[in-house]
Short mmCIF file of C-alpha atoms in Angstrom, two decimals:
data_model
loop_
_atom_site.label_atom_id
_atom_site.label_comp_id
_atom_site.label_asym_id
_atom_site.label_seq_id
_atom_site.Cartn_x
_atom_site.Cartn_y
_atom_site.Cartn_z
CA MET A 1 14.93 15.81 19.31
CA THR A 2 16.98 18.88 18.46
CA ASP A 3 15.66 22.37 17.83
CA ALA A 4 16.36 21.88 14.13
CA THR A 5 14.22 18.75 13.87
CA ARG A 6 11.35 19.41 16.25
CA PRO A 7 7.94 20.26 14.74
CA GLY A 8 7.92 23.83 13.46
CA GLY A 9 11.71 23.99 13.17
CA PRO A 10 13.41 25.24 10.02
CA TRP A 11 14.45 21.74 8.86
CA ARG A 12 10.85 20.62 8.92
CA ARG A 13 9.65 23.56 6.83
CA LEU A 14 12.29 22.91 4.19
CA THR A 15 11.56 19.19 4.22
CA LEU A 16 7.84 19.70 3.71
CA VAL A 17 8.42 21.83 0.64
CA ALA A 18 11.09 19.51 -0.79
CA LEU A 19 9.00 16.43 -0.08
CA ALA A 20 5.94 17.81 -1.82
CA LEU A 21 8.05 18.50 -4.90
CA ALA A 22 9.83 15.14 -4.77
CA LEU A 23 6.70 13.08 -4.32
CA GLY A 24 4.87 15.21 -6.82
CA GLY A 25 7.41 15.04 -9.61
CA GLY A 26 7.46 18.83 -9.84
CA GLY A 27 4.17 19.41 -8.08
CA LEU A 28 1.94 16.83 -9.78
CA VAL A 29 0.68 15.03 -6.70
CA VAL A 30 -0.03 17.92 -4.36
CA GLN A 31 -3.67 18.02 -3.45
CA GLY A 32 -6.33 20.58 -2.68
CA GLY A 33 -8.70 18.51 -0.56
CA THR A 34 -9.57 20.80 2.34
CA VAL A 35 -12.73 19.70 4.11
CA SER A 36 -15.33 22.35 4.75
CA ALA A 37 -17.81 22.58 7.60
CA ASP A 38 -20.46 21.25 5.23
CA ASP A 39 -18.42 18.10 4.57
CA PRO A 40 -17.11 16.87 7.94
CA PHE A 41 -14.68 14.00 8.28
CA PRO A 42 -16.31 10.58 8.66
CA LYS A 43 -16.18 8.96 12.09
CA PRO A 44 -13.56 6.34 13.01
CA VAL A 45 -14.49 2.66 12.93
CA PRO A 46 -15.25 0.89 16.24
CA GLN A 47 -12.15 -0.19 18.14
CA ALA A 48 -11.02 -3.79 18.23
CA ARG A 49 -11.74 -5.84 21.33
CA CYS A 50 -8.41 -7.36 22.25
CA GLY A 51 -8.47 -10.88 23.67
CA LYS A 52 -6.11 -13.17 25.56
CA GLY A 53 -2.40 -12.66 24.94
CA SER A 54 -2.82 -9.17 23.47
CA ASN A 55 -0.60 -6.23 24.36
CA PRO A 56 -2.92 -3.37 23.41
CA GLU A 57 -2.36 0.31 22.72
CA THR A 58 -2.27 2.71 25.63
CA ASP A 59 -3.77 5.79 23.99
CA ILE A 60 -6.42 6.57 21.39
CA GLN A 61 -6.92 4.11 18.54
CA GLY A 62 -3.78 3.95 16.39
CA ARG A 63 -1.49 6.18 18.47
CA VAL A 64 1.93 5.37 19.96
CA PRO A 65 2.53 8.31 22.31
CA ARG A 66 5.95 9.74 23.08
CA ALA A 67 5.44 8.77 26.72
CA ASP A 68 5.51 5.09 25.71
CA TYR A 69 8.94 5.53 24.11
CA ARG A 70 10.24 7.18 27.26
CA SER A 71 8.85 4.48 29.57
CA GLY A 72 10.02 1.57 27.42
CA ARG A 73 6.47 0.43 26.61
CA ALA A 74 6.85 1.12 22.86
CA ALA A 75 9.79 -1.30 22.65
CA GLU A 76 7.42 -4.15 23.62
CA GLY A 77 5.23 -3.53 20.57
CA TYR A 78 1.44 -3.48 20.36
CA THR A 79 -0.70 -6.49 19.54
CA CYS A 80 -4.43 -7.08 19.45
CA ASN A 81 -5.59 -10.59 18.56
CA THR A 82 -2.24 -11.09 16.82
CA LYS A 83 1.11 -12.70 17.59
CA GLU A 84 4.51 -12.49 15.92
CA LEU A 85 5.46 -15.83 14.36
CA ALA A 86 8.56 -14.75 12.47
CA HIS A 87 10.68 -11.73 11.66
CA GLU A 88 13.25 -11.35 8.87
CA GLY A 89 15.46 -8.53 7.72
CA GLY A 90 15.60 -4.93 8.81
CA SER A 91 13.96 -2.99 6.01
CA GLY A 92 10.92 -3.07 3.78
CA GLY A 93 9.06 -1.24 1.08
CA PHE A 94 5.67 -1.14 -0.58
CA LYS A 95 4.63 -4.71 -1.35
CA VAL A 96 4.61 -8.17 0.19
CA LEU A 97 3.48 -10.91 -2.21
CA ARG A 98 2.76 -14.59 -1.63
CA TYR A 99 3.02 -17.30 -4.29
CA THR A 100 3.04 -21.11 -4.41
CA ASP A 101 4.80 -22.67 -7.41
CA GLU A 102 4.04 -25.82 -9.41
CA GLN A 103 6.20 -27.93 -7.08
CA GLY A 104 4.33 -26.75 -3.98
CA ASN A 105 7.00 -24.34 -2.70
CA THR A 106 5.63 -21.20 -1.09
CA CYS A 107 7.55 -17.93 -1.31
CA ALA A 108 7.27 -14.33 -0.18
CA PHE A 109 8.54 -11.47 -2.32
CA TYR A 110 9.09 -8.01 -0.93
CA ASP A 111 10.88 -4.86 -2.05
CA ASN A 112 13.27 -3.45 0.54
CA THR A 113 13.83 -0.01 -0.99
CA LEU A 114 11.42 2.67 0.12
CA LEU A 115 13.18 5.40 -1.80
CA PHE A 116 16.21 4.92 -4.03
CA PRO A 117 18.99 6.04 -3.63
CA ARG A 118 18.22 7.13 -0.05
CA ASP A 119 18.18 3.53 1.19
CA VAL A 120 21.40 2.34 -0.44
CA VAL A 121 23.50 2.81 2.70
CA ASN A 122 20.72 1.41 4.88
CA ASN A 123 20.60 -1.81 2.82
CA LEU A 124 24.34 -2.42 2.37
CA THR A 125 24.20 -5.29 4.86
CA THR A 126 20.90 -6.76 3.65
CA GLY A 127 21.20 -6.45 -0.10
CA GLN A 128 19.67 -3.89 -2.41
CA GLY A 129 16.72 -5.14 -4.40
CA THR A 130 13.68 -7.41 -4.14
CA VAL A 131 13.92 -10.08 -1.47
CA VAL A 132 12.86 -13.69 -2.10
CA LEU A 133 11.94 -15.73 1.00
CA ASP A 134 11.43 -19.48 1.19
CA MET A 135 8.26 -19.72 3.32
CA ASN A 136 7.82 -23.49 3.30
CA GLU A 137 8.37 -23.26 7.05
CA PRO A 138 6.58 -20.00 7.82
CA ARG A 139 8.04 -19.77 11.33
CA ARG A 140 11.54 -19.78 9.80
CA PRO A 141 11.70 -17.66 6.63
CA VAL A 142 14.86 -18.25 4.60
CA ARG A 143 16.16 -15.59 2.22
CA THR A 144 17.19 -17.44 -0.93
CA THR A 145 18.18 -14.49 -3.09
CA THR A 146 17.82 -10.75 -3.60
CA LEU A 147 16.87 -9.78 -7.15
CA ASP A 148 19.04 -6.93 -8.39
CA SER A 149 18.02 -6.38 -12.00
CA PRO A 150 17.23 -2.70 -12.75
CA ALA A 151 13.53 -2.68 -11.90
CA MET A 152 13.93 -4.94 -8.88
CA VAL A 153 16.48 -2.61 -7.28
CA SER A 154 13.94 0.23 -7.25
CA PRO A 155 10.45 -1.07 -8.14
CA HIS A 156 8.77 1.59 -6.00
CA GLU A 157 5.08 0.51 -5.95
CA THR A 158 5.04 -1.64 -9.11
CA LEU A 159 5.96 -5.10 -7.80
CA LEU A 160 3.24 -7.65 -8.63
CA VAL A 161 2.96 -11.42 -9.07
CA ASN A 162 0.50 -13.06 -11.45
CA ARG A 163 -0.63 -16.36 -9.96
CA LYS A 164 -2.17 -17.78 -13.11
CA ARG A 165 1.03 -17.59 -15.15
CA GLY A 166 3.61 -17.64 -12.38
CA LEU A 167 5.18 -14.33 -13.39
CA LEU A 168 6.79 -11.73 -11.13
CA ALA A 169 7.15 -8.24 -12.62
CA ALA A 170 8.14 -4.71 -11.68
CA VAL A 171 8.96 -1.39 -13.35
CA LEU A 172 11.92 0.79 -12.42
CA GLY A 173 10.34 3.64 -10.48
CA THR A 174 10.61 6.15 -7.69
CA ALA A 175 8.44 8.80 -6.02
CA ALA A 176 8.22 10.86 -9.20
CA THR A 177 9.30 8.44 -11.92
CA TYR A 178 12.23 6.63 -13.51
CA PRO A 179 12.67 5.32 -17.05
CA GLY A 180 10.24 2.43 -17.22
CA VAL A 181 12.47 -0.63 -17.36
CA LEU A 182 10.07 -3.57 -17.02
CA ASP A 183 11.60 -6.74 -15.55
CA VAL A 184 9.67 -10.02 -15.87
CA TYR A 185 10.64 -13.20 -14.01
CA ASP A 186 9.36 -16.77 -14.18
CA VAL A 187 8.60 -18.06 -10.67
CA SER A 188 6.34 -20.95 -11.70
CA GLN A 189 8.99 -23.70 -11.63
CA ASP A 190 10.79 -22.72 -8.43
CA CYS A 191 9.69 -19.52 -6.73
CA ARG A 192 12.82 -19.64 -4.56
CA ASP A 193 14.97 -19.08 -7.65
CA PRO A 194 13.22 -16.64 -10.03
CA GLN A 195 14.44 -16.68 -13.63
CA LEU A 196 14.72 -13.38 -15.52
CA LEU A 197 12.82 -13.56 -18.82
CA SER A 198 13.17 -9.97 -20.01
CA SER A 199 14.32 -6.49 -19.03
CA THR A 200 13.03 -3.86 -21.45
CA LEU A 201 11.97 -0.21 -21.63
CA SER A 202 8.39 -1.23 -22.33
CA GLY A 203 7.17 0.24 -19.01
CA VAL A 204 7.62 3.76 -20.48
CA LEU A 205 7.82 5.49 -17.04
CA GLY A 206 7.55 3.89 -13.63
CA HIS A 207 5.79 4.54 -10.33
CA GLU A 208 2.75 2.21 -9.92
CA SER A 209 1.22 -0.70 -11.80
CA GLY A 210 -1.64 -3.11 -12.47
CA TRP A 211 -2.03 -6.56 -14.00
CA SER A 212 -4.94 -8.30 -15.68
CA ARG A 213 -5.80 -11.54 -13.93
CA ASP A 214 -5.10 -13.60 -17.05
CA GLY A 215 -1.51 -12.36 -16.90
CA LEU A 216 -1.47 -11.10 -20.48
CA THR A 217 -1.57 -7.32 -19.90
CA PHE A 218 0.58 -5.29 -17.53
CA TYR A 219 -0.12 -1.60 -16.86
CA SER A 220 2.49 0.95 -15.82
CA SER A 221 1.74 4.46 -14.54
CA SER A 222 3.80 7.44 -13.45
CA THR A 223 3.15 10.63 -11.52
CA VAL A 224 4.34 12.64 -14.49
CA ALA A 225 1.12 11.91 -16.35
CA SER A 226 1.51 8.62 -18.23
CA LEU A 227 -0.25 5.26 -18.50
CA ALA A 228 1.14 2.39 -20.57
CA ALA A 229 -0.50 -0.94 -21.41
CA ILE A 230 2.01 -3.72 -22.19
CA ASP A 231 1.33 -7.06 -23.87
CA LEU A 232 2.98 -9.91 -21.95
CA THR A 233 1.60 -12.74 -24.02
CA ASP A 234 5.27 -13.54 -24.60
CA PRO A 235 6.91 -12.44 -21.33
CA ALA A 236 10.32 -12.67 -23.00
CA ASP A 237 9.25 -10.03 -25.53
CA PRO A 238 6.96 -7.36 -23.98
CA GLN A 239 5.19 -5.06 -26.44
CA VAL A 240 3.66 -1.64 -25.68
CA LEU A 241 0.03 -1.68 -26.82
CA THR A 242 -0.77 1.96 -26.11
CA THR A 243 0.42 4.91 -24.04
CA GLN A 244 -1.82 7.63 -22.64
CA TRP A 245 -0.39 11.01 -21.67
CA GLY A 246 -1.92 13.72 -19.51
CA VAL A 247 -3.40 11.30 -16.95
CA ASN A 248 -2.25 11.10 -13.34
CA TYR A 249 -3.07 7.60 -12.14
CA HIS A 250 -1.59 5.81 -9.16
CA GLY A 251 -2.29 2.15 -8.32
CA MET A 252 -4.45 0.19 -10.78
CA ARG A 253 -6.49 -2.98 -10.36
CA LEU A 254 -8.64 -4.75 -12.93
CA SER A 255 -11.92 -6.61 -13.01
CA ASP A 256 -11.70 -10.39 -13.33
CA ASP A 257 -12.34 -10.22 -17.08
CA GLY A 258 -9.68 -7.52 -17.56
CA ARG A 259 -12.09 -5.12 -19.26
CA THR A 260 -12.56 -2.59 -16.45
CA LEU A 261 -9.68 -0.83 -14.72
CA TYR A 262 -10.04 0.84 -11.32
CA ALA A 263 -7.40 3.58 -11.12
CA ALA A 264 -6.54 5.55 -8.02
CA ASN A 265 -6.74 8.97 -9.59
CA ILE A 266 -4.19 11.38 -8.12
CA GLY A 267 -6.13 14.17 -9.80
CA ASP A 268 -6.25 16.69 -12.57
CA PRO A 269 -3.63 19.44 -13.01
CA GLY A 270 -4.88 22.93 -12.17
CA PRO A 271 -3.61 26.39 -11.23
CA THR A 272 -3.28 25.48 -7.52
CA GLY A 273 -1.85 22.00 -7.94
CA VAL A 274 -3.72 18.77 -8.55
CA THR A 275 -7.36 18.59 -7.51
CA ASP A 276 -10.33 16.21 -7.62
CA GLY A 277 -8.39 13.13 -6.59
CA GLY A 278 -10.37 9.91 -6.11
CA ILE A 279 -10.90 6.96 -8.41
CA ALA A 280 -11.33 6.77 -12.15
CA ILE A 281 -13.09 3.76 -13.65
CA LEU A 282 -11.78 3.02 -17.14
CA ASP A 283 -13.05 0.89 -20.00
CA VAL A 284 -9.97 -1.01 -21.22
CA SER A 285 -11.86 -3.61 -23.24
CA GLN A 286 -10.13 -2.62 -26.48
CA VAL A 287 -6.77 -3.27 -24.81
CA GLN A 288 -8.00 -6.62 -23.54
CA ASP A 289 -9.32 -7.52 -27.02
CA ARG A 290 -6.08 -6.39 -28.67
CA VAL A 291 -7.78 -3.89 -30.96
CA GLU A 292 -5.22 -2.04 -33.06
CA ASP A 293 -4.53 1.42 -31.57
CA PRO A 294 -6.87 0.73 -28.64
CA GLU A 295 -8.79 3.50 -26.94
CA ILE A 296 -9.05 3.74 -23.17
CA THR A 297 -12.16 5.61 -22.10
CA VAL A 298 -13.24 6.99 -18.74
CA LEU A 299 -16.56 5.58 -17.52
CA SER A 300 -16.70 7.71 -14.37
CA LYS A 301 -14.73 9.59 -11.75
CA LEU A 302 -15.48 9.84 -8.06
CA THR A 303 -13.95 12.13 -5.45
CA TRP A 304 -14.58 12.70 -1.74
CA PRO A 305 -13.99 15.84 0.32
CA GLU A 306 -11.44 14.39 2.77
CA HIS A 307 -9.10 12.84 0.19
CA SER A 308 -5.33 13.11 0.38
CA ILE A 309 -3.43 11.10 -2.30
CA PRO A 310 -5.46 8.14 -3.63
CA GLN A 311 -3.23 5.06 -3.62
CA VAL A 312 -5.07 1.95 -4.84
CA ALA A 313 -8.58 0.49 -5.17
CA GLU A 314 -8.89 -3.30 -4.66
CA PRO A 315 -11.97 -4.92 -6.30
CA PHE A 316 -14.14 -7.44 -4.45
CA THR A 317 -17.69 -8.76 -4.38
CA ARG A 318 -20.18 -9.14 -1.55
CA LYS A 319 -23.10 -11.42 -2.39
CA GLY A 320 -22.49 -10.82 -6.08
CA ARG A 321 -22.37 -7.03 -5.84
CA HIS A 322 -19.16 -5.25 -6.89
CA TYR A 323 -17.13 -2.99 -4.61
CA VAL A 324 -13.61 -1.63 -4.31
CA LEU A 325 -11.63 -1.02 -1.14
CA GLU A 326 -9.72 2.22 -1.74
CA ILE A 327 -7.04 3.79 0.44
CA ASP A 328 -5.39 7.22 0.33
CA GLU A 329 -1.76 7.68 1.31
CA PHE A 330 -0.08 10.25 3.53
CA VAL A 331 -1.61 13.72 3.93
CA ASP A 332 -2.73 16.54 1.69
CA PHE A 333 0.71 17.82 0.66
CA PHE A 334 -0.71 21.06 -0.68
CA GLU A 335 -1.69 22.00 2.86
CA ALA A 336 1.24 20.22 4.48
CA THR A 337 3.69 22.55 2.76
CA ASN A 338 2.21 25.30 4.91
CA ALA A 339 3.70 24.59 8.34
CA LEU A 340 0.78 26.25 10.11
CA ALA A 341 -1.77 24.11 8.26
CA TYR A 342 0.02 20.77 8.59
CA PRO A 343 -1.51 19.62 11.89
CA GLY A 344 -4.99 19.81 10.37
CA SER A 345 -4.15 18.74 6.83
CA PRO A 346 -6.54 16.11 5.48
CA VAL A 347 -5.82 12.42 5.96
CA GLY A 348 -7.94 10.49 3.52
CA VAL A 349 -7.29 6.92 4.76
CA ALA A 350 -9.71 4.25 3.39
CA ARG A 351 -13.24 3.64 2.17
CA ILE A 352 -15.47 1.04 0.53
CA ILE A 353 -17.01 2.12 -2.76
CA ASP A 354 -19.95 0.50 -4.55
CA VAL A 355 -19.01 0.07 -8.23
CA GLU A 356 -21.87 -2.18 -9.31
CA ASP A 357 -22.72 0.54 -11.82
CA PRO A 358 -19.28 1.59 -13.09
CA THR A 359 -20.74 4.83 -14.43
CA ASP A 360 -22.09 5.82 -11.01
CA PRO A 361 -19.80 4.71 -8.12
CA LYS A 362 -20.75 5.62 -4.54
CA VAL A 363 -18.87 5.63 -1.24
CA VAL A 364 -20.76 3.37 1.19
CA SER A 365 -18.47 3.49 4.24
CA ASN A 366 -15.13 4.78 5.55
CA ILE A 367 -12.28 3.09 7.40
CA ARG A 368 -10.52 5.50 9.76
CA LEU A 369 -8.87 5.37 13.18
CA GLU A 370 -9.25 7.88 15.99
CA VAL A 371 -5.69 9.04 15.42
CA HIS A 372 -6.67 10.18 11.90
CA GLN A 373 -9.35 12.61 13.01
CA PRO A 374 -8.66 16.35 12.58
CA GLU A 375 -9.18 17.12 16.25
CA ASN A 376 -6.38 14.68 17.14
CA ARG A 377 -3.79 15.68 14.55
CA GLY A 378 -2.21 18.62 16.38
CA GLY A 379 -0.82 19.24 19.84
CA ASP A 380 1.02 16.50 21.67
CA GLN A 381 0.45 13.96 18.91
CA LEU A 382 2.99 15.78 16.72
CA GLN A 383 5.64 14.99 19.35
CA ASP A 384 5.31 11.24 18.78
CA PRO A 385 8.34 9.81 16.91
CA GLY A 386 7.71 10.02 13.17
CA ALA A 387 4.28 11.59 13.61
CA TRP A 388 5.01 15.06 12.23
CA PHE A 389 6.87 13.86 9.12
CA PRO A 390 4.29 14.03 6.29
CA ALA A 391 5.81 11.05 4.43
CA GLN A 392 5.40 8.94 7.57
CA GLY A 393 3.07 9.90 10.38
CA TYR A 394 -0.43 8.73 11.25
CA ALA A 395 -1.97 8.10 7.84
CA GLY A 396 -2.75 5.33 5.40
CA HIS A 397 -0.69 3.74 2.66
CA TYR A 398 -1.81 0.31 1.37
CA CYS A 399 -4.74 -2.04 1.88
CA SER A 400 -5.16 -5.50 0.41
CA LEU A 401 -7.64 -8.37 0.52
CA PRO A 402 -7.09 -12.12 0.98
CA LYS A 403 -9.49 -12.91 -1.87
CA ARG A 404 -11.94 -11.15 -4.18
CA ARG A 405 -15.09 -13.14 -3.66
CA ASN A 406 -16.78 -12.35 -0.34
CA PRO A 407 -13.65 -11.44 1.66
CA ARG A 408 -14.34 -11.07 5.35
CA LEU A 409 -11.08 -9.44 6.39
CA ALA A 410 -9.08 -6.50 5.05
CA GLY A 411 -5.52 -5.67 6.05
CA CYS A 412 -4.09 -2.15 5.84
CA SER A 413 -0.63 -0.75 6.51
CA MET A 414 -1.28 2.54 8.27
CA ILE A 415 2.30 3.73 8.59
CA ALA A 416 2.92 4.87 12.20
CA SER A 417 -0.08 2.83 13.40
CA GLY A 418 1.30 -0.42 11.96
CA LEU A 419 -0.75 -3.26 10.46
CA ARG A 420 -4.51 -2.83 11.04
CA LEU A 421 -7.13 -5.51 10.44
CA PHE A 422 -10.79 -4.86 9.68
CA ASP A 423 -13.95 -6.98 9.48
CA ILE A 424 -15.65 -5.92 6.23
CA ARG A 425 -18.50 -8.46 6.11
CA ASP A 426 -20.92 -5.59 6.59
CA VAL A 427 -19.64 -3.24 3.90
CA GLU A 428 -21.62 -0.33 5.31
CA HIS A 429 -20.26 -0.81 8.84
CA PRO A 430 -16.63 -2.05 8.82
CA ARG A 431 -14.95 -2.42 12.19
CA GLU A 432 -11.45 -2.95 13.46
CA VAL A 433 -10.74 -6.44 14.82
CA GLY A 434 -6.98 -6.50 15.38
CA TYR A 435 -3.61 -4.86 14.87
CA PHE A 436 0.14 -5.45 15.07
CA ASN A 437 2.67 -2.65 15.50
CA LYS A 438 6.43 -2.88 16.24
CA PRO A 439 7.68 0.72 16.19
CA LEU A 440 11.38 1.54 16.00
CA VAL A 441 12.66 3.23 19.13
CA PRO A 442 14.64 6.33 18.03
CA GLY A 443 18.37 5.67 18.33
CA GLY A 444 17.82 1.91 18.31
CA ALA A 445 19.21 1.56 14.78
CA LEU A 446 20.84 3.70 12.14
CA LYS A 447 17.93 4.44 9.85
CA PRO A 448 17.77 7.42 7.50
CA PRO A 449 15.78 9.41 8.42
CA THR A 450 16.20 8.48 12.11
CA LEU A 451 12.74 9.60 13.17
CA GLY A 452 11.77 6.35 14.86
CA GLY A 453 8.26 4.99 15.09
CA ALA A 454 6.60 2.47 12.83
CA TYR A 455 6.85 2.82 9.05
CA ALA A 456 4.33 0.26 7.80
CA MET A 457 3.92 0.94 4.08
CA SER A 458 3.41 -2.43 2.38
CA ALA A 459 0.34 -4.11 0.95
CA PRO A 460 -0.06 -7.21 3.17
CA ALA A 461 -0.16 -10.82 1.92
CA TYR A 462 -2.12 -13.68 3.46
CA ASP A 463 -1.72 -17.35 4.32
CA ARG A 464 -5.42 -18.10 4.56
CA ARG A 465 -5.08 -21.74 5.60
CA ARG A 466 -2.79 -21.00 8.52
CA GLY A 467 -4.43 -17.71 9.51
CA GLN A 468 -1.33 -15.56 8.96
CA VAL A 469 -0.69 -12.09 7.54
CA TRP A 470 2.67 -11.01 6.08
CA TYR A 471 3.80 -7.39 5.83
CA THR A 472 6.91 -5.24 6.09
CA ASP A 473 7.82 -2.21 8.13
CA THR A 474 10.37 0.04 6.43
CA ASN A 475 12.17 0.57 9.74
CA THR A 476 12.25 -3.01 11.03
CA GLY A 477 11.69 -5.58 8.25
CA PHE A 478 9.40 -8.48 7.33
CA TYR A 479 6.85 -9.96 9.75
CA ASN A 480 4.73 -13.08 9.70
CA VAL A 481 1.81 -12.30 12.00
CA LYS A 482 -0.49 -15.01 13.37
CA LEU A 483 -4.15 -14.15 13.95
CA THR A 484 -5.38 -15.23 17.39
CA ASN A 485 -8.55 -15.32 19.50
CA GLY A 486 -10.68 -16.65 16.65
CA LEU A 487 -9.66 -13.90 14.21
CA LYS A 488 -8.15 -16.37 11.74
CA LYS A 489 -11.67 -17.61 10.97
CA LEU A 490 -12.13 -14.43 8.97
CA LEU A 491 -9.38 -15.62 6.61
CA ARG A 492 -10.63 -19.15 6.05
#
């Protein structure tokens, strides 16, 4: 580490400011979520008990210390009730999706562009776009093609597959936004060879997305204050149903009937940036019913004192009661732009929210690691590879669930801490049960930026029957991870 790149150096200060502007699209996603003494950070979840064959962490929960890179220990990776079954590629992005077509072929789809055009050089040897893997033999993934239509080259966080209709879709996007080219592919006949049905500007602007479970309505959002609802009844001819302006939504998920939308709410513009981030629960029934000039109304908003940038809220039920699993990404960029405040800037990470009454949601529990706690975010921890960089570091990015009805396991990509697995059967007391982390040793590969460490950003996918979890690390590629020591029972 040179003087110019070590924490506190001039390059870092400039990067923090530039990054906040880039990710905020001119300042729209910076947060003001400082936690006061009256609202302390929640405690971390209990640590996983690692069984036979594990290669556990050597420091506090979630940390890969600089000493492990120096000794060679980090190069071995860290496993807890997990085992690597397969590895493919050398890059990754924000989503890993699993789909089985009408012929019984199983595929994985993942975007390999974290930030376009930064990753163009990095992906010259692997192909720029969205990767299609034949997963019929999950120990030997085979890349069949790389989709390079406009949206698939830079889908940012919009890539989704609709299982009911066998459609794969994405919107051209980046950290702020791009023109919303919406690409729709048919994967129902042969998922190994997706067929482009349409490529249109119907996405309006692109950054994140949502899809009704019936596959008829696709939602596109941007961090420059737009939300579009698109009719995909005819996927070859998408039609914009309505566009809202002045909203700042991130990831969106919908109730099973498509009438309620759970939006990760980046927040409301104000004189000091964007504040009051959390979730917004929206009534989109008029969109679902195809009312002419439909209205989208806000049923409720919920915030929490330790939020950073709300990313996505995944709906699920437990014994018939409705919840969402929400995760925040990165840190509070409003504070991170102040170099002195960065070590203690809020890390929101994840929580379970009761949404049985959509007009009165309530946080029932939090999902945090020891490495996320304020008392651990300064000092030596900032010397760990990748730890000080606010768009990497020890923080959350995506969580996903293997199913909606009574899921027992949740998987979260927690960036420098890798893939983390949590038992959520007791929604009020989640606990960690496993992890898998293969950090990049600095200098081991040419990766811009060459900070090293893990860069786990993707929403995981699941092979429930085989007890496997699929995810990507931006620095090292796609992984098929087997759950061991009885953990796979939580998937079945």
